[in-house]
Amino acid sequence: YNIVMSFDQQESAQQEASESMQRRGRLLCSSKHARNGTSSGSMDPQNDLQSEEGGDSFLKFIFTSKGPPQIILWSLFYAIAIGSTITVVPSVITDRYARINYQFDGHTCSSYGADEKPDECSAASNDAMNASAVNSFVENMLTFATSPLMGSISDERGRRKLLLISSFLSILGPVMLVALQRDDSMNPAWYYASTSIKGFVSFMNIALSSMADVLPRKWRAPGFGLLTAGFFLGIAFSPLLALGLNHIQLSIFSLCLMIAMFVLALFFLPETLSREKSEEARRLRLMNIADESTCCCIFRNVKRPVVEILILNRDRLFRLVATLAFFSGMVLSADGLLIYYIQDRYGATDKEVSTLLVMVGILNIFVQAFVMKPLLDCIGEKMVLVVAFFFGSVHNLTYGFGPNIDFVYAAGALGSIREMSFPTISAIKSNNVDEHEQGRIQGALYSVSSLAGALGPLFLRFVYYRTRNKTFPGPGAMFVAAAGLDVIAVGIAFILPKNKVDSNIRDDEEQRPDNNLTDASNLSAPLLDDANSL
């Protein structure tokens, strides 16, 4: 009787193990489809084959998918609108401060060279840099406070509405820039207030989440790179407009383009978040707030922005990558002061600034579109970050010690390699969370970058004021300090766990037979031994 019962148990266990293997196989297949950006219900082997192909299908996948082409195009037009006024804002703001604060009544400050610039214009240039740093602080602090929450809301409510709100808020800056040039008594504070308010909803945060909804994991870093490349394409060619248009014409062009972008997005921008992911994110949130009182509800909403950002404290990898994002944001904030710096120190003209931006934009497009993906396939995300931050340190040292504007051009060329860091960091975070957390993680990560962007200009301006009158290192010391932050980031990138960072290694490990399947199939072994012993 015992022997018969043992064999019955053995047969039942084997049947349960077989059913468990089948269920696990279906789950693995579903997760594979989810990573490849296809529906979990789809079992089309042709889709699997296309998803496993190399770089030849990458661009085809990007530009035939729903969402990424429109977002990349939006980024391009946004960059053109911003880039067309990138030489206008420092000149207009400096001249306005010279007249308001120092009663200057000469020609426009931008018409003077570095050696012949009036003292009023030099003092106004410092005021403009200070105002720019404060504006960056306010805008980035708004983004820091709201970005995780907006990302979490987009996980539940969708990406499209928030992208439209961001597009509308971006119109306010060009409106005030045109008004500033039409009204000679208008204070530049109105312009800075209008540009700061767009920090409430960060376009890049929601755009990255939207891209992650569609892209397979192994293509997220180069996909984010293409989004950045679209931005740099606009930055590269928009300064060419400065060669044929004056300041007010450029400002009006920027305003019209922003309005056109909003109208086009209103009609043609699709929703990328699936209903299943949206409902899953909402269900998980509601599970934690069941049967709560009114006071608890108010307290929960007050502390929610803080709770959302705590996703960055999930494990050691998240803390390391968040630290990298912070250092990256601190260093990138130096670029926001670059135009003011080279105009004040080297007397750079609008034409020279436009030439620099065109060169930097073209090189960044080349790196993001043609260098980044092959490099990722060759050395992985971890070493890409090491290379990017290393070149970033050399880039900033060249800015800091360069004796003339030719070194600024050289530094700009080196900086194009460094721009691979942001999309790579974003992809690492995206690859290490569930699909229903994409908005939350991108929001939290962008929040850290925004905090760095807020503190960075203040820190760098402090270094500038402390060293500008010294022989060594001189006014370029703020860029030397930025290079030091890049060196620290190189060290942090080296200690990232390669098996969790490099997407190719993760994909290879997940495609191997699951060890648990082997364990399940061996459940019958003890029963067989018991039966034989009996």
JSON list of N, CA and C in Angstrom, two decimals, residues 132-182:
[
{"chain": "A", "resi": 132, "resn": "SER", "atom": "N", "xyz": [20.50, 84.85, -14.21]},
{"chain": "A", "resi": 132, "resn": "SER", "atom": "CA", "xyz": [20.36, 83.56, -14.87]},
{"chain": "A", "resi": 132, "resn": "SER", "atom": "C", "xyz": [20.54, 82.41, -13.88]},
{"chain": "A", "resi": 133, "resn": "ALA", "atom": "N", "xyz": [21.51, 82.56, -12.95]},
{"chain": "A", "resi": 133, "resn": "ALA", "atom": "CA", "xyz": [21.74, 81.52, -11.94]},
{"chain": "A", "resi": 133, "resn": "ALA", "atom": "C", "xyz": [20.54, 81.40, -11.01]},
{"chain": "A", "resi": 134, "resn": "VAL", "atom": "N", "xyz": [19.96, 82.54, -10.60]},
{"chain": "A", "resi": 134, "resn": "VAL", "atom": "CA", "xyz": [18.78, 82.51, -9.73]},
{"chain": "A", "resi": 134, "resn": "VAL", "atom": "C", "xyz": [17.59, 81.91, -10.46]},
{"chain": "A", "resi": 135, "resn": "ASN", "atom": "N", "xyz": [17.43, 82.28, -11.73]},
{"chain": "A", "resi": 135, "resn": "ASN", "atom": "CA", "xyz": [16.35, 81.71, -12.53]},
{"chain": "A", "resi": 135, "resn": "ASN", "atom": "C", "xyz": [16.48, 80.21, -12.66]},
{"chain": "A", "resi": 136, "resn": "SER", "atom": "N", "xyz": [17.71, 79.76, -12.91]},
{"chain": "A", "resi": 136, "resn": "SER", "atom": "CA", "xyz": [17.95, 78.32, -13.00]},
{"chain": "A", "resi": 136, "resn": "SER", "atom": "C", "xyz": [17.64, 77.63, -11.68]},
{"chain": "A", "resi": 137, "resn": "PHE", "atom": "N", "xyz": [17.99, 78.29, -10.57]},
{"chain": "A", "resi": 137, "resn": "PHE", "atom": "CA", "xyz": [17.72, 77.72, -9.25]},
{"chain": "A", "resi": 137, "resn": "PHE", "atom": "C", "xyz": [16.22, 77.56, -9.03]},
{"chain": "A", "resi": 138, "resn": "VAL", "atom": "N", "xyz": [15.45, 78.61, -9.33]},
{"chain": "A", "resi": 138, "resn": "VAL", "atom": "CA", "xyz": [14.00, 78.56, -9.10]},
{"chain": "A", "resi": 138, "resn": "VAL", "atom": "C", "xyz": [13.35, 77.50, -9.99]},
{"chain": "A", "resi": 139, "resn": "GLU", "atom": "N", "xyz": [13.69, 77.52, -11.28]},
{"chain": "A", "resi": 139, "resn": "GLU", "atom": "CA", "xyz": [13.09, 76.57, -12.22]},
{"chain": "A", "resi": 139, "resn": "GLU", "atom": "C", "xyz": [13.41, 75.13, -11.82]},
{"chain": "A", "resi": 140, "resn": "ASN", "atom": "N", "xyz": [14.67, 74.89, -11.48]},
{"chain": "A", "resi": 140, "resn": "ASN", "atom": "CA", "xyz": [15.07, 73.52, -11.14]},
{"chain": "A", "resi": 140, "resn": "ASN", "atom": "C", "xyz": [14.51, 73.07, -9.79]},
{"chain": "A", "resi": 141, "resn": "MET", "atom": "N", "xyz": [14.35, 74.00, -8.86]},
{"chain": "A", "resi": 141, "resn": "MET", "atom": "CA", "xyz": [13.73, 73.61, -7.59]},
{"chain": "A", "resi": 141, "resn": "MET", "atom": "C", "xyz": [12.25, 73.27, -7.78]},
{"chain": "A", "resi": 142, "resn": "LEU", "atom": "N", "xyz": [11.59, 73.99, -8.69]},
{"chain": "A", "resi": 142, "resn": "LEU", "atom": "CA", "xyz": [10.21, 73.62, -9.01]},
{"chain": "A", "resi": 142, "resn": "LEU", "atom": "C", "xyz": [10.16, 72.21, -9.61]},
{"chain": "A", "resi": 143, "resn": "THR", "atom": "N", "xyz": [11.08, 71.94, -10.52]},
{"chain": "A", "resi": 143, "resn": "THR", "atom": "CA", "xyz": [11.14, 70.61, -11.13]},
{"chain": "A", "resi": 143, "resn": "THR", "atom": "C", "xyz": [11.47, 69.55, -10.09]},
{"chain": "A", "resi": 144, "resn": "PHE", "atom": "N", "xyz": [12.40, 69.89, -9.17]},
{"chain": "A", "resi": 144, "resn": "PHE", "atom": "CA", "xyz": [12.77, 68.96, -8.11]},
{"chain": "A", "resi": 144, "resn": "PHE", "atom": "C", "xyz": [11.56, 68.60, -7.25]},
{"chain": "A", "resi": 145, "resn": "ALA", "atom": "N", "xyz": [10.73, 69.59, -6.96]},
{"chain": "A", "resi": 145, "resn": "ALA", "atom": "CA", "xyz": [9.58, 69.37, -6.09]},
{"chain": "A", "resi": 145, "resn": "ALA", "atom": "C", "xyz": [8.45, 68.63, -6.79]},
{"chain": "A", "resi": 146, "resn": "THR", "atom": "N", "xyz": [8.28, 68.85, -8.08]},
{"chain": "A", "resi": 146, "resn": "THR", "atom": "CA", "xyz": [7.10, 68.32, -8.77]},
{"chain": "A", "resi": 146, "resn": "THR", "atom": "C", "xyz": [7.38, 67.14, -9.70]},
{"chain": "A", "resi": 147, "resn": "SER", "atom": "N", "xyz": [8.64, 66.97, -10.12]},
{"chain": "A", "resi": 147, "resn": "SER", "atom": "CA", "xyz": [8.93, 65.98, -11.15]},
{"chain": "A", "resi": 147, "resn": "SER", "atom": "C", "xyz": [8.57, 64.55, -10.74]},
{"chain": "A", "resi": 148, "resn": "PRO", "atom": "N", "xyz": [8.94, 64.08, -9.52]},
{"chain": "A", "resi": 148, "resn": "PRO", "atom": "CA", "xyz": [8.53, 62.72, -9.16]},
{"chain": "A", "resi": 148, "resn": "PRO", "atom": "C", "xyz": [7.01, 62.55, -9.14]},
{"chain": "A", "resi": 149, "resn": "LEU", "atom": "N", "xyz": [6.31, 63.57, -8.63]},
{"chain": "A", "resi": 149, "resn": "LEU", "atom": "CA", "xyz": [4.86, 63.50, -8.58]},
{"chain": "A", "resi": 149, "resn": "LEU", "atom": "C", "xyz": [4.25, 63.48, -9.97]},
{"chain": "A", "resi": 150, "resn": "MET", "atom": "N", "xyz": [4.75, 64.34, -10.86]},
{"chain": "A", "resi": 150, "resn": "MET", "atom": "CA", "xyz": [4.25, 64.35, -12.24]},
{"chain": "A", "resi": 150, "resn": "MET", "atom": "C", "xyz": [4.53, 63.04, -12.95]},
{"chain": "A", "resi": 151, "resn": "GLY", "atom": "N", "xyz": [5.71, 62.47, -12.69]},
{"chain": "A", "resi": 151, "resn": "GLY", "atom": "CA", "xyz": [6.01, 61.17, -13.28]},
{"chain": "A", "resi": 151, "resn": "GLY", "atom": "C", "xyz": [5.06, 60.09, -12.80]},
{"chain": "A", "resi": 152, "resn": "SER", "atom": "N", "xyz": [4.76, 60.10, -11.50]},
{"chain": "A", "resi": 152, "resn": "SER", "atom": "CA", "xyz": [3.83, 59.11, -10.96]},
{"chain": "A", "resi": 152, "resn": "SER", "atom": "C", "xyz": [2.41, 59.33, -11.49]},
{"chain": "A", "resi": 153, "resn": "ILE", "atom": "N", "xyz": [2.01, 60.59, -11.61]},
{"chain": "A", "resi": 153, "resn": "ILE", "atom": "CA", "xyz": [0.69, 60.88, -12.18]},
{"chain": "A", "resi": 153, "resn": "ILE", "atom": "C", "xyz": [0.61, 60.40, -13.63]},
{"chain": "A", "resi": 154, "resn": "SER", "atom": "N", "xyz": [1.70, 60.58, -14.37]},
{"chain": "A", "resi": 154, "resn": "SER", "atom": "CA", "xyz": [1.70, 60.14, -15.78]},
{"chain": "A", "resi": 154, "resn": "SER", "atom": "C", "xyz": [1.61, 58.62, -15.88]},
{"chain": "A", "resi": 155, "resn": "ASP", "atom": "N", "xyz": [2.11, 57.89, -14.86]},
{"chain": "A", "resi": 155, "resn": "ASP", "atom": "CA", "xyz": [1.97, 56.43, -14.85]},
{"chain": "A", "resi": 155, "resn": "ASP", "atom": "C", "xyz": [0.51, 56.01, -14.75]},
{"chain": "A", "resi": 156, "resn": "GLU", "atom": "N", "xyz": [-0.31, 56.86, -14.13]},
{"chain": "A", "resi": 156, "resn": "GLU", "atom": "CA", "xyz": [-1.73, 56.53, -13.95]},
{"chain": "A", "resi": 156, "resn": "GLU", "atom": "C", "xyz": [-2.63, 57.19, -14.98]},
{"chain": "A", "resi": 157, "resn": "ARG", "atom": "N", "xyz": [-2.33, 58.43, -15.33]},
{"chain": "A", "resi": 157, "resn": "ARG", "atom": "CA", "xyz": [-3.22, 59.22, -16.18]},
{"chain": "A", "resi": 157, "resn": "ARG", "atom": "C", "xyz": [-2.77, 59.34, -17.62]},
{"chain": "A", "resi": 158, "resn": "GLY", "atom": "N", "xyz": [-1.55, 58.91, -17.91]},
{"chain": "A", "resi": 158, "resn": "GLY", "atom": "CA", "xyz": [-1.05, 59.01, -19.28]},
{"chain": "A", "resi": 158, "resn": "GLY", "atom": "C", "xyz": [-0.04, 60.13, -19.45]},
{"chain": "A", "resi": 159, "resn": "ARG", "atom": "N", "xyz": [0.71, 60.05, -20.55]},
{"chain": "A", "resi": 159, "resn": "ARG", "atom": "CA", "xyz": [1.79, 61.02, -20.80]},
{"chain": "A", "resi": 159, "resn": "ARG", "atom": "C", "xyz": [1.31, 62.24, -21.60]},
{"chain": "A", "resi": 160, "resn": "ARG", "atom": "N", "xyz": [0.33, 62.06, -22.46]},
{"chain": "A", "resi": 160, "resn": "ARG", "atom": "CA", "xyz": [-0.03, 63.07, -23.45]},
{"chain": "A", "resi": 160, "resn": "ARG", "atom": "C", "xyz": [-0.47, 64.39, -22.80]},
{"chain": "A", "resi": 161, "resn": "LYS", "atom": "N", "xyz": [-1.33, 64.32, -21.81]},
{"chain": "A", "resi": 161, "resn": "LYS", "atom": "CA", "xyz": [-1.86, 65.54, -21.20]},
{"chain": "A", "resi": 161, "resn": "LYS", "atom": "C", "xyz": [-0.74, 66.37, -20.57]},
{"chain": "A", "resi": 162, "resn": "LEU", "atom": "N", "xyz": [0.17, 65.70, -19.90]},
{"chain": "A", "resi": 162, "resn": "LEU", "atom": "CA", "xyz": [1.27, 66.42, -19.26]},
{"chain": "A", "resi": 162, "resn": "LEU", "atom": "C", "xyz": [2.23, 67.01, -20.29]},
{"chain": "A", "resi": 163, "resn": "LEU", "atom": "N", "xyz": [2.44, 66.31, -21.40]},
{"chain": "A", "resi": 163, "resn": "LEU", "atom": "CA", "xyz": [3.28, 66.87, -22.46]},
{"chain": "A", "resi": 163, "resn": "LEU", "atom": "C", "xyz": [2.65, 68.12, -23.07]},
{"chain": "A", "resi": 164, "resn": "LEU", "atom": "N", "xyz": [1.33, 68.12, -23.20]},
{"chain": "A", "resi": 164, "resn": "LEU", "atom": "CA", "xyz": [0.63, 69.30, -23.72]},
{"chain": "A", "resi": 164, "resn": "LEU", "atom": "C", "xyz": [0.74, 70.48, -22.75]},
{"chain": "A", "resi": 165, "resn": "ILE", "atom": "N", "xyz": [0.63, 70.20, -21.45]},
{"chain": "A", "resi": 165, "resn": "ILE", "atom": "CA", "xyz": [0.78, 71.27, -20.45]},
{"chain": "A", "resi": 165, "resn": "ILE", "atom": "C", "xyz": [2.19, 71.85, -20.51]},
{"chain": "A", "resi": 166, "resn": "SER", "atom": "N", "xyz": [3.19, 70.98, -20.62]},
{"chain": "A", "resi": 166, "resn": "SER", "atom": "CA", "xyz": [4.57, 71.44, -20.73]},
{"chain": "A", "resi": 166, "resn": "SER", "atom": "C", "xyz": [4.78, 72.29, -21.97]},
{"chain": "A", "resi": 167, "resn": "SER", "atom": "N", "xyz": [4.16, 71.88, -23.08]},
{"chain": "A", "resi": 167, "resn": "SER", "atom": "CA", "xyz": [4.27, 72.64, -24.32]},
{"chain": "A", "resi": 167, "resn": "SER", "atom": "C", "xyz": [3.65, 74.02, -24.18]},
{"chain": "A", "resi": 168, "resn": "PHE", "atom": "N", "xyz": [2.52, 74.11, -23.50]},
{"chain": "A", "resi": 168, "resn": "PHE", "atom": "CA", "xyz": [1.86, 75.40, -23.31]},
{"chain": "A", "resi": 168, "resn": "PHE", "atom": "C", "xyz": [2.71, 76.33, -22.42]},
{"chain": "A", "resi": 169, "resn": "LEU", "atom": "N", "xyz": [3.26, 75.80, -21.34]},
{"chain": "A", "resi": 169, "resn": "LEU", "atom": "CA", "xyz": [4.07, 76.62, -20.44]},
{"chain": "A", "resi": 169, "resn": "LEU", "atom": "C", "xyz": [5.33, 77.14, -21.13]},
{"chain": "A", "resi": 170, "resn": "SER", "atom": "N", "xyz": [5.81, 76.40, -22.12]},
{"chain": "A", "resi": 170, "resn": "SER", "atom": "CA", "xyz": [7.02, 76.83, -22.84]},
{"chain": "A", "resi": 170, "resn": "SER", "atom": "C", "xyz": [6.77, 78.05, -23.71]},
{"chain": "A", "resi": 171, "resn": "ILE", "atom": "N", "xyz": [5.51, 78.35, -23.99]},
{"chain": "A", "resi": 171, "resn": "ILE", "atom": "CA", "xyz": [5.19, 79.52, -24.82]},
{"chain": "A", "resi": 171, "resn": "ILE", "atom": "C", "xyz": [5.41, 80.83, -24.05]},
{"chain": "A", "resi": 172, "resn": "LEU", "atom": "N", "xyz": [5.29, 80.78, -22.73]},
{"chain": "A", "resi": 172, "resn": "LEU", "atom": "CA", "xyz": [5.30, 82.00, -21.94]},
{"chain": "A", "resi": 172, "resn": "LEU", "atom": "C", "xyz": [6.63, 82.74, -22.01]},
{"chain": "A", "resi": 173, "resn": "GLY", "atom": "N", "xyz": [7.75, 82.02, -22.05]},
{"chain": "A", "resi": 173, "resn": "GLY", "atom": "CA", "xyz": [9.06, 82.66, -22.12]},
{"chain": "A", "resi": 173, "resn": "GLY", "atom": "C", "xyz": [9.24, 83.52, -23.35]},
{"chain": "A", "resi": 174, "resn": "PRO", "atom": "N", "xyz": [9.01, 82.98, -24.57]},
{"chain": "A", "resi": 174, "resn": "PRO", "atom": "CA", "xyz": [9.11, 83.81, -25.77]},
{"chain": "A", "resi": 174, "resn": "PRO", "atom": "C", "xyz": [8.16, 85.00, -25.78]},
{"chain": "A", "resi": 175, "resn": "VAL", "atom": "N", "xyz": [6.96, 84.83, -25.17]},
{"chain": "A", "resi": 175, "resn": "VAL", "atom": "CA", "xyz": [6.03, 85.96, -25.09]},
{"chain": "A", "resi": 175, "resn": "VAL", "atom": "C", "xyz": [6.67, 87.12, -24.33]},
{"chain": "A", "resi": 176, "resn": "MET", "atom": "N", "xyz": [7.27, 86.82, -23.19]},
{"chain": "A", "resi": 176, "resn": "MET", "atom": "CA", "xyz": [7.89, 87.86, -22.37]},
{"chain": "A", "resi": 176, "resn": "MET", "atom": "C", "xyz": [9.16, 88.42, -23.01]},
{"chain": "A", "resi": 177, "resn": "LEU", "atom": "N", "xyz": [9.88, 87.59, -23.76]},
{"chain": "A", "resi": 177, "resn": "LEU", "atom": "CA", "xyz": [11.09, 88.08, -24.43]},
{"chain": "A", "resi": 177, "resn": "LEU", "atom": "C", "xyz": [10.73, 89.12, -25.50]},
{"chain": "A", "resi": 178, "resn": "VAL", "atom": "N", "xyz": [9.65, 88.86, -26.25]},
{"chain": "A", "resi": 178, "resn": "VAL", "atom": "CA", "xyz": [9.19, 89.84, -27.23]},
{"chain": "A", "resi": 178, "resn": "VAL", "atom": "C", "xyz": [8.71, 91.11, -26.52]},
{"chain": "A", "resi": 179, "resn": "ALA", "atom": "N", "xyz": [7.96, 90.94, -25.44]},
{"chain": "A", "resi": 179, "resn": "ALA", "atom": "CA", "xyz": [7.46, 92.11, -24.70]},
{"chain": "A", "resi": 179, "resn": "ALA", "atom": "C", "xyz": [8.61, 92.93, -24.11]},
{"chain": "A", "resi": 180, "resn": "LEU", "atom": "N", "xyz": [9.67, 92.25, -23.67]},
{"chain": "A", "resi": 180, "resn": "LEU", "atom": "CA", "xyz": [10.81, 92.94, -23.07]},
{"chain": "A", "resi": 180, "resn": "LEU", "atom": "C", "xyz": [11.48, 93.87, -24.07]},
{"chain": "A", "resi": 181, "resn": "GLN", "atom": "N", "xyz": [11.51, 93.46, -25.34]},
{"chain": "A", "resi": 181, "resn": "GLN", "atom": "CA", "xyz": [12.15, 94.29, -26.36]},
{"chain": "A", "resi": 181, "resn": "GLN", "atom": "C", "xyz": [11.22, 95.38, -26.89]},
{"chain": "A", "resi": 182, "resn": "ARG", "atom": "N", "xyz": [9.93, 95.20, -26.66]},
{"chain": "A", "resi": 182, "resn": "ARG", "atom": "CA", "xyz": [8.97, 96.21, -27.10]},
{"chain": "A", "resi": 182, "resn": "ARG", "atom": "C", "xyz": [8.77, 97.31, -26.04]}
]
